[in-house]
Short mmCIF file of C-alpha atoms and ligand atoms in Angstrom, two decimals:
data_model
loop_
_atom_site.label_atom_id
_atom_site.label_comp_id
_atom_site.label_asym_id
_atom_site.label_seq_id
_atom_site.Cartn_x
_atom_site.Cartn_y
_atom_site.Cartn_z
CA MET A 1 167.86 128.51 159.79
CA SER A 2 164.31 127.35 159.20
CA GLU A 3 162.85 127.43 155.72
CA LYS A 4 161.06 130.70 154.91
CA ILE A 5 157.52 130.26 153.70
CA LYS A 6 156.32 132.47 150.86
CA THR A 7 152.87 133.52 149.63
CA VAL A 8 151.14 131.10 147.28
CA ARG A 9 151.69 131.93 143.59
CA GLY A 10 149.22 134.56 142.41
CA PHE A 11 148.36 135.61 145.99
CA ARG A 12 149.68 138.82 147.53
CA ASP A 13 150.13 140.86 150.66
CA LEU A 14 148.94 144.44 150.51
CA ILE A 15 151.19 146.44 152.79
CA GLY A 16 151.31 150.12 153.76
CA GLU A 17 150.46 152.41 150.84
CA GLU A 18 149.07 149.46 148.88
CA ALA A 19 146.61 148.67 151.66
CA ARG A 20 145.72 152.35 151.90
CA LYS A 21 145.09 152.47 148.15
CA TYR A 22 142.91 149.37 148.41
CA ARG A 23 140.74 151.03 151.10
CA PHE A 24 140.64 154.28 149.16
CA VAL A 25 139.35 152.60 145.99
CA VAL A 26 136.82 150.43 147.82
CA GLU A 27 135.51 153.33 149.92
CA LYS A 28 135.04 155.56 146.87
CA ILE A 29 133.06 152.86 145.09
CA ARG A 30 131.00 152.07 148.19
CA ASN A 31 130.11 155.76 148.58
CA ILE A 32 128.89 155.93 145.00
CA LEU A 33 126.82 152.77 145.43
CA GLU A 34 125.31 153.91 148.73
CA LYS A 35 124.35 157.22 147.06
CA ASN A 36 122.53 155.14 144.45
CA ASN A 37 120.68 153.33 147.25
CA PHE A 38 122.39 149.95 146.87
CA GLU A 39 122.39 147.80 150.01
CA GLU A 40 125.35 145.71 151.01
CA ILE A 41 125.18 141.92 150.92
CA ILE A 42 127.99 139.95 152.55
CA LEU A 43 128.38 136.60 150.83
CA PRO A 44 130.29 133.41 151.60
CA THR A 45 133.63 132.91 149.87
CA VAL A 46 132.83 129.31 148.97
CA GLU A 47 129.81 127.88 147.19
CA TYR A 48 128.92 124.52 145.70
CA THR A 49 130.85 124.15 142.46
CA LYS A 50 127.67 123.51 140.48
CA LEU A 51 126.47 127.06 141.21
CA PHE A 52 129.29 128.34 139.03
CA THR A 53 129.22 125.64 136.35
CA ARG A 54 125.50 126.27 135.88
CA SER A 55 125.70 130.08 135.83
CA ILE A 56 129.06 131.09 134.34
CA GLY A 57 128.83 128.21 131.85
CA ASP A 58 130.83 124.99 131.57
CA ALA A 59 132.45 126.00 128.29
CA THR A 60 134.02 129.19 129.67
CA ASP A 61 137.67 129.63 130.66
CA ILE A 62 136.64 130.37 134.24
CA VAL A 63 134.85 127.06 134.68
CA GLU A 64 137.02 124.93 132.38
CA LYS A 65 140.41 126.06 133.63
CA GLU A 66 140.39 128.59 136.41
CA MET A 67 138.28 127.47 139.35
CA PHE A 68 139.81 126.57 142.69
CA THR A 69 137.76 123.50 143.51
CA PHE A 70 138.05 120.91 146.24
CA GLN A 71 136.01 118.42 148.18
CA ASP A 72 135.07 119.20 151.75
CA LYS A 73 135.31 116.54 154.45
CA GLY A 74 131.81 115.35 153.54
CA GLY A 75 132.90 114.77 149.93
CA ARG A 76 130.90 117.71 148.58
CA ASP A 77 132.26 119.64 145.59
CA ILE A 78 133.08 123.16 146.70
CA ALA A 79 134.67 126.10 144.88
CA LEU A 80 136.30 129.34 145.96
CA ARG A 81 134.08 131.91 144.27
CA PRO A 82 135.52 133.17 140.97
CA GLU A 83 132.99 136.04 140.88
CA GLY A 84 130.08 137.47 142.87
CA THR A 85 127.01 137.48 140.63
CA ALA A 86 126.21 133.77 140.99
CA GLY A 87 126.36 134.05 144.79
CA VAL A 88 124.05 137.09 144.80
CA VAL A 89 121.53 135.24 142.64
CA ARG A 90 121.76 132.15 144.85
CA ALA A 91 121.15 134.33 147.94
CA TYR A 92 118.28 136.16 146.20
CA ILE A 93 116.52 132.87 145.51
CA GLU A 94 117.40 131.13 148.78
CA ASN A 95 116.20 134.08 150.89
CA LYS A 96 113.17 134.78 148.65
CA LEU A 97 114.24 138.39 148.23
CA TYR A 98 111.73 138.58 145.36
CA ALA A 99 108.78 137.92 147.71
CA ASP A 100 107.84 141.56 148.42
CA GLY A 101 107.65 142.44 144.73
CA THR A 102 110.22 145.26 144.86
CA TYR A 103 113.36 145.11 142.80
CA LYS A 104 116.58 144.69 144.75
CA LYS A 105 119.77 146.70 144.47
CA LEU A 106 122.62 144.87 146.18
CA TYR A 107 126.36 145.37 146.34
CA TYR A 108 129.23 143.25 147.61
CA GLU A 109 132.93 143.51 148.14
CA GLY A 110 135.56 140.86 148.59
CA SER A 111 138.07 138.33 147.31
CA MET A 112 137.51 136.33 144.15
CA PHE A 113 139.70 133.45 143.01
CA ARG A 114 140.72 132.41 139.51
CA HIS A 115 143.59 130.12 138.64
CA GLU A 116 144.96 132.31 135.86
CA ARG A 117 148.53 132.92 134.80
CA PRO A 118 149.61 135.73 137.14
CA GLN A 119 150.84 139.00 135.62
CA LYS A 120 150.48 142.73 136.30
CA GLY A 121 146.80 143.35 137.06
CA ARG A 122 145.99 139.64 137.02
CA TYR A 123 146.13 137.66 140.22
CA ARG A 124 144.73 134.40 141.50
CA GLU A 125 143.15 136.15 144.44
CA PHE A 126 141.78 139.55 143.51
CA HIS A 127 139.04 141.80 144.83
CA GLN A 128 135.87 143.07 143.31
CA VAL A 129 133.25 145.55 144.33
CA GLY A 130 130.15 144.46 142.46
CA ALA A 131 126.57 145.66 142.23
CA GLU A 132 123.47 143.85 141.05
CA VAL A 133 119.91 145.02 140.31
CA LEU A 134 117.38 142.18 140.36
CA GLY A 135 113.80 142.40 139.18
CA THR A 136 113.70 144.97 136.40
CA ILE A 137 113.85 144.91 132.62
CA ASN A 138 113.76 148.71 132.39
CA PRO A 139 116.62 150.07 130.23
CA LEU A 140 116.84 152.98 132.68
CA ALA A 141 118.56 150.49 134.99
CA ASP A 142 121.10 149.56 132.29
CA ALA A 143 121.93 153.22 131.77
CA GLU A 144 122.24 153.87 135.50
CA ILE A 145 124.53 150.86 135.99
CA ILE A 146 126.84 152.07 133.23
CA LYS A 147 126.65 155.60 134.64
CA ILE A 148 127.83 154.26 138.01
CA ALA A 149 130.84 152.67 136.30
CA ASP A 150 131.51 156.02 134.63
CA ASP A 151 131.21 157.77 138.02
CA ILE A 152 133.72 155.37 139.56
CA LEU A 153 136.23 156.11 136.80
CA LYS A 154 135.71 159.88 137.08
CA THR A 155 135.91 159.89 140.88
CA LEU A 156 139.15 157.91 140.80
CA GLN A 157 140.40 160.05 137.87
CA ILE A 158 141.00 157.00 135.71
CA GLU A 159 140.80 157.08 131.96
CA ALA A 160 139.01 154.17 130.34
CA THR A 161 136.82 153.64 127.30
CA ILE A 162 133.33 152.34 127.94
CA GLU A 163 132.48 149.75 125.30
CA ILE A 164 128.90 148.55 124.99
CA ASN A 165 127.03 145.91 123.01
CA SER A 166 123.79 143.94 123.06
CA LEU A 167 123.88 140.15 123.10
CA GLY A 168 120.18 139.78 122.29
CA CYS A 169 117.76 137.40 123.94
CA LYS A 170 116.51 133.82 123.62
CA LYS A 171 114.50 134.85 120.59
CA CYS A 172 117.20 136.47 118.51
CA ARG A 173 120.48 134.99 119.71
CA PRO A 174 119.96 131.50 118.16
CA LYS A 175 119.72 133.07 114.68
CA TYR A 176 122.93 134.95 115.26
CA ARG A 177 124.60 131.85 116.66
CA GLU A 178 123.73 129.96 113.51
CA ALA A 179 125.10 132.71 111.28
CA LEU A 180 128.26 132.86 113.39
CA ILE A 181 128.81 129.09 113.27
CA ASN A 182 128.32 129.11 109.49
CA TYR A 183 130.93 131.80 109.12
CA LEU A 184 133.39 130.23 111.57
CA ARG A 185 133.10 126.78 109.98
CA GLN A 186 134.64 128.23 106.86
CA HIS A 187 137.69 129.11 108.95
CA ARG A 188 137.77 126.04 111.19
CA GLU A 189 141.35 125.05 110.26
CA GLU A 190 142.74 128.51 111.08
CA LEU A 191 141.19 128.61 114.56
CA CYS A 192 143.21 127.72 117.66
CA GLU A 193 142.61 124.34 119.28
CA ASP A 194 140.40 125.80 122.02
CA CYS A 195 138.25 127.64 119.49
CA GLN A 196 137.86 124.56 117.27
CA ARG A 197 136.36 122.87 120.29
CA ARG A 198 134.25 125.94 121.13
CA LEU A 199 132.89 126.13 117.58
CA GLU A 200 129.79 124.00 118.09
CA LYS A 201 129.49 124.30 121.87
CA ASN A 202 130.02 128.00 122.53
CA PRO A 203 130.84 129.92 119.32
CA LEU A 204 130.39 133.37 120.92
CA ARG A 205 133.46 132.66 123.05
CA ILE A 206 135.56 132.67 119.87
CA LEU A 207 134.91 136.41 119.52
CA ASP A 208 136.70 136.84 122.86
CA CYS A 209 139.74 134.67 122.02
CA LYS A 210 143.10 136.36 122.53
CA VAL A 211 144.97 134.23 119.95
CA GLU A 212 146.04 136.45 117.04
CA THR A 213 144.72 134.21 114.20
CA CYS A 214 141.34 133.89 115.93
CA LYS A 215 141.21 137.66 116.46
CA VAL A 216 141.67 138.24 112.70
CA ILE A 217 138.86 135.82 111.89
CA ALA A 218 136.60 137.37 114.54
CA GLN A 219 137.03 140.82 113.02
CA LYS A 220 135.09 139.78 109.93
CA ALA A 221 132.43 137.74 111.69
CA PRO A 222 128.74 138.64 111.43
CA LYS A 223 127.69 141.23 113.99
CA ILE A 224 125.08 140.38 116.62
CA THR A 225 123.57 143.87 116.36
CA ASP A 226 122.42 142.98 112.83
CA TYR A 227 120.40 140.09 114.23
CA LEU A 228 118.63 141.67 117.23
CA CYS A 229 114.84 141.24 117.47
CA ASP A 230 112.66 144.35 117.71
CA GLU A 231 112.47 144.18 121.50
CA CYS A 232 116.26 143.94 121.92
CA LYS A 233 116.83 146.62 119.30
CA THR A 234 114.50 149.03 121.11
CA HIS A 235 116.06 148.19 124.47
CA TYR A 236 119.56 148.82 123.14
CA ARG A 237 118.50 152.08 121.46
CA GLN A 238 116.93 153.33 124.71
CA VAL A 239 120.04 152.46 126.75
CA LYS A 240 122.16 154.48 124.32
CA GLU A 241 119.73 157.42 124.43
CA TYR A 242 119.75 157.48 128.22
CA LEU A 243 123.54 157.31 128.31
CA LYS A 244 123.70 160.28 125.97
CA ALA A 245 121.24 162.16 128.19
CA LEU A 246 123.60 161.47 131.11
CA ASN A 247 126.62 162.61 129.08
CA VAL A 248 128.28 159.21 129.46
CA GLU A 249 130.73 158.68 126.64
CA PHE A 250 130.76 155.20 125.14
CA VAL A 251 131.71 153.33 121.99
CA GLU A 252 129.76 150.47 120.45
CA ASN A 253 131.69 147.25 120.01
CA PRO A 254 129.52 144.70 118.20
CA TYR A 255 132.03 141.95 119.03
CA LEU A 256 132.01 142.48 122.80
CA VAL A 257 130.80 139.18 124.30
CA ARG A 258 132.26 138.96 127.86
CA GLY A 259 133.87 135.89 129.43
CA LEU A 260 130.80 134.53 131.21
CA ASP A 261 127.79 132.84 129.59
CA TYR A 262 124.91 134.26 131.58
CA TYR A 263 124.59 137.55 129.73
CA SER A 264 121.71 138.74 127.55
CA LYS A 265 120.92 142.13 126.01
CA THR A 266 123.25 144.91 127.30
CA VAL A 267 126.89 144.15 128.08
CA PHE A 268 129.69 146.61 128.73
CA GLU A 269 133.37 146.85 129.61
CA CYS A 270 135.51 149.79 130.73
CA VAL A 271 138.87 149.26 129.08
CA SER A 272 142.03 151.03 130.22
CA LYS A 273 144.52 151.69 127.45
CA GLU A 274 147.28 152.32 129.98
CA LEU A 275 146.80 148.90 131.55
CA GLY A 276 145.65 147.12 128.38
CA LYS A 277 142.91 145.52 130.46
CA THR A 278 139.28 145.81 131.42
CA VAL A 279 138.81 147.44 134.82
CA ILE A 280 135.03 147.38 135.26
CA ALA A 281 132.59 145.10 133.44
CA GLY A 282 129.04 143.86 133.52
CA GLY A 283 125.71 143.55 131.82
CA ARG A 284 122.25 141.98 131.90
CA TYR A 285 121.51 138.40 132.82
CA ASP A 286 117.75 138.14 132.38
CA TYR A 287 117.58 134.32 132.52
CA LEU A 288 120.00 133.50 135.32
CA VAL A 289 117.60 133.72 138.28
CA GLU A 290 115.20 131.33 136.56
CA GLU A 291 117.99 129.00 135.45
CA LEU A 292 119.12 128.71 139.07
CA GLY A 293 115.63 127.75 140.23
CA GLY A 294 114.06 131.15 141.04
CA PRO A 295 111.10 132.90 139.45
CA PRO A 296 111.69 134.60 136.07
CA THR A 297 113.55 137.77 137.10
CA PRO A 298 115.41 140.06 134.73
CA ALA A 299 118.60 141.40 136.30
CA LEU A 300 121.85 143.20 135.63
CA GLY A 301 125.01 144.42 137.29
CA PHE A 302 128.72 145.01 137.12
CA ALA A 303 131.93 144.32 138.99
CA ALA A 304 134.94 146.58 139.41
CA GLY A 305 138.38 145.00 139.72
CA VAL A 306 139.94 146.70 142.74
CA GLU A 307 143.59 145.77 141.98
CA ARG A 308 143.32 147.02 138.40
CA LEU A 309 141.83 150.32 139.55
CA MET A 310 144.58 150.57 142.19
CA LEU A 311 147.22 150.31 139.47
CA LEU A 312 145.69 153.36 137.78
CA VAL A 313 145.14 155.58 140.83
CA LYS A 314 148.01 158.05 140.75
CA GLU A 315 147.64 159.87 144.03
CA LEU A 316 146.18 159.23 147.43
CA PRO A 317 144.81 162.02 149.60
CA PRO A 318 147.34 163.03 152.28
CA LYS A 319 147.05 161.44 155.70
CA LYS A 320 146.13 163.57 158.69
CA PRO A 321 149.20 165.14 160.34
CA LEU A 322 150.90 162.81 162.81
CA VAL A 323 152.08 163.96 166.21
CA PHE A 324 154.69 162.02 168.18
CA ILE A 325 154.50 162.30 171.97
CA ILE A 326 157.81 161.86 173.74
CA PRO A 327 157.80 161.11 177.50
CA PHE A 328 161.01 162.53 178.97
CA GLY A 329 161.95 161.62 182.51
CA GLY A 330 160.56 158.88 184.72
CA GLU A 331 157.34 157.01 185.43
CA LYS A 332 155.36 160.19 186.18
CA GLU A 333 156.18 161.71 182.78
CA LYS A 334 155.32 158.44 181.06
CA ILE A 335 151.89 158.34 182.67
CA GLU A 336 151.19 161.98 181.77
CA ALA A 337 152.39 161.40 178.20
CA LEU A 338 150.13 158.35 178.00
CA LYS A 339 147.16 160.50 179.05
CA ILE A 340 148.05 163.37 176.71
CA ALA A 341 148.32 160.98 173.74
CA GLU A 342 144.89 159.59 174.60
CA LYS A 343 143.39 163.08 174.85
CA LEU A 344 144.75 164.08 171.45
CA ARG A 345 143.26 160.94 169.88
CA GLN A 346 139.90 161.72 171.45
CA GLU A 347 140.11 165.05 169.65
CA GLY A 348 140.60 163.18 166.38
CA ILE A 349 144.32 163.90 166.11
CA ARG A 350 146.53 161.12 164.73
CA THR A 351 148.91 160.47 167.58
CA GLU A 352 151.69 158.03 168.34
CA LEU A 353 153.25 157.67 171.77
CA SER A 354 156.95 156.93 171.82
CA TYR A 355 157.86 153.51 173.25
CA ARG A 356 161.52 154.34 172.89
CA GLU A 357 163.82 155.26 175.69
CA GLY A 358 166.83 157.50 175.32
CA LYS A 359 168.09 160.85 174.19
CA LEU A 360 165.76 163.46 172.71
CA LYS A 361 167.87 163.69 169.57
CA LYS A 362 167.27 159.99 168.87
CA GLN A 363 163.59 160.40 169.63
CA PHE A 364 163.25 163.20 167.08
CA GLU A 365 165.13 161.13 164.52
CA TYR A 366 162.78 158.24 165.15
CA ALA A 367 159.76 160.56 164.81
CA ALA A 368 161.00 161.74 161.43
CA LYS A 369 161.63 158.16 160.33
CA ILE A 370 158.04 157.11 160.98
CA GLY A 371 156.79 160.17 159.10
CA ALA A 372 155.60 162.24 162.07
CA ASP A 373 154.90 165.89 161.32
CA PHE A 374 155.10 167.16 164.90
CA ALA A 375 156.64 166.11 168.19
CA VAL A 376 155.66 167.08 171.73
CA VAL A 377 158.03 166.54 174.63
CA VAL A 378 156.41 165.72 177.97
CA GLY A 379 159.04 166.30 180.67
CA GLU A 380 159.12 167.47 184.25
CA ASN A 381 159.45 171.19 183.40
CA GLU A 382 156.64 171.02 180.87
CA LEU A 383 154.33 169.36 183.35
CA GLN A 384 155.10 171.95 185.98
CA SER A 385 154.52 174.92 183.68
CA GLY A 386 151.56 173.36 181.82
CA LYS A 387 153.25 174.38 178.55
CA PHE A 388 154.80 172.02 175.99
CA PRO A 389 157.08 172.51 173.00
CA LEU A 390 155.26 171.62 169.79
CA LYS A 391 158.02 170.98 167.26
CA ASN A 392 157.30 171.05 163.56
CA LEU A 393 159.57 168.30 162.26
CA HIS A 394 159.62 169.68 158.72
CA THR A 395 160.51 173.30 159.48
CA ARG A 396 162.23 172.58 162.85
CA GLU A 397 160.19 175.49 164.21
CA GLN A 398 159.08 175.14 167.81
CA LYS A 399 156.22 176.80 169.70
CA ILE A 400 155.62 176.63 173.44
CA LEU A 401 151.90 176.05 173.94
CA THR A 402 149.34 174.79 176.44
CA LEU A 403 147.75 171.44 175.71
CA GLU A 404 144.55 173.20 174.59
CA GLU A 405 146.52 175.38 172.19
CA ILE A 406 148.31 172.33 170.80
CA ILE A 407 144.96 170.65 170.20
CA GLN A 408 143.58 173.73 168.43
CA THR A 409 146.70 174.10 166.26
CA LEU A 410 146.65 170.45 165.18
CA LYS A 411 142.89 170.38 164.66
CA ASN A 412 143.09 173.37 162.36
CA LEU A 413 145.55 171.44 160.20
CA SER A 414 143.52 168.23 159.99
P1 HAM B 501 134.50 139.77 135.00
O1 HAM B 501 134.69 140.54 133.73
O2 HAM B 501 134.87 138.34 134.98
O3 HAM B 501 132.96 139.93 135.41
O4 HAM B 501 135.31 140.48 136.16
C1 HAM B 501 135.09 141.84 136.49
C2 HAM B 501 136.38 142.55 136.75
O5 HAM B 501 137.14 141.86 137.73
C3 HAM B 501 137.30 142.63 135.56
O6 HAM B 501 136.93 143.67 134.69
C4 HAM B 501 138.64 142.88 136.23
O7 HAM B 501 138.77 144.25 136.55
C5 HAM B 501 138.53 142.09 137.50
N1 HAM B 501 139.25 140.81 137.35
C6 HAM B 501 138.81 139.66 136.79
N2 HAM B 501 139.77 138.71 136.86
C7 HAM B 501 140.83 139.25 137.50
C8 HAM B 501 142.12 138.76 137.92
N3 HAM B 501 142.49 137.51 137.71
N4 HAM B 501 142.95 139.62 138.56
C9 HAM B 501 142.58 140.89 138.82
N5 HAM B 501 141.37 141.39 138.47
C10 HAM B 501 140.51 140.59 137.82
C11 HAM B 501 132.42 139.39 136.53
O8 HAM B 501 133.04 138.88 137.42
C12 HAM B 501 130.91 139.58 136.59
N6 HAM B 501 130.44 138.93 137.80
C13 HAM B 501 130.53 141.03 136.55
C14 HAM B 501 129.04 141.24 136.62
C15 HAM B 501 128.33 141.56 137.72
N7 HAM B 501 128.21 141.10 135.62
C16 HAM B 501 126.96 141.32 136.06
N8 HAM B 501 127.04 141.58 137.32
#
């Protein structure tokens, strides 16, 4: 026998119910975003590697360890996108979406790639639905973005805690950075190897380290909220007021820093206790557009991890009832059954035509096996009388009805 080829480690097939759950989650989020007047943007899956090193930051785990990078045939450095924000910003600048002076509300959906150690809720190819607002500094936008995350959780009936923080701006963050480095230097020897290296280059990352000894040190570190300038303080206060006005529950976590470097001011994460992971996350990135060569443009957004949300969705809405059409006889009956199946579908009824030959008993068994709710036999007698047995495969009850009556009965159930 030939060797069987498996999926690549960290990559998955989504089959049957899993695929249905995927669509369910994505559709719910899309509906919420469309209601909020976000427009879809469909982005390429690959970008030049430097887009990500320059935006996410070269001292982050994503860029240091997790990017799928390669050279194309022209020797250019390319990466499978690890996230969507950088691509949206690149598209915003490249297509001059700022030119008409309106702010832009864009959303995207698709695969992201990170070479992480696979585990439950962590894959090397995963999917995000993300939304970005470009061109406003108004804290109303921060509150609305967090409210959308809250709406997604409520709509999917998922419990998660919304944690928020402010990471300050170019004015106030350097002072905090200095205070943080001073504190961390006193504990240099106790930090993990990665964090010792991060100490001078990217000390905020240390607050996000998952190593136990680093976590203990981080718990006593100075808090960024004590160092915010007046502008950032006011912005943060307004965001919290608006969230309260919207009845969005949140907790403040002064050590929340996020895993990407482009953030400023508001950041947030929706953390699921059940999963022990963040399911939706985002924040402001007021300098990123400018850093990538565009005009100064404050912006913010979030991304929802589809697989993580899928793990927490308990129930899917039932499918429409399925009717199984069984041709019984010869060519004539097959052609009539073919036409009847088509008619039912045109009426919006989920219909499958039997491709099986053989005894009715076997046909009914097959119908039950594929989860059909009803079966209709199309035989010579039925065609002559214009009446067909509609068999309920759950109750075994059978009614003799005209095609019109069958359609009405099934439509009333859908
Ligand atoms: P992120 O926190 O890196 O942010 O990812 C957002 C979400 O994607 C996470 O909360 C998680 O649900 C999901 N996720 C991340 N990595 C994996 C993985 N390996 N397997 C499964 N799910 C995963 C961003 O990507 C930012 N671009 C969000 C943003 C948009 N900020 C502003 N705008």
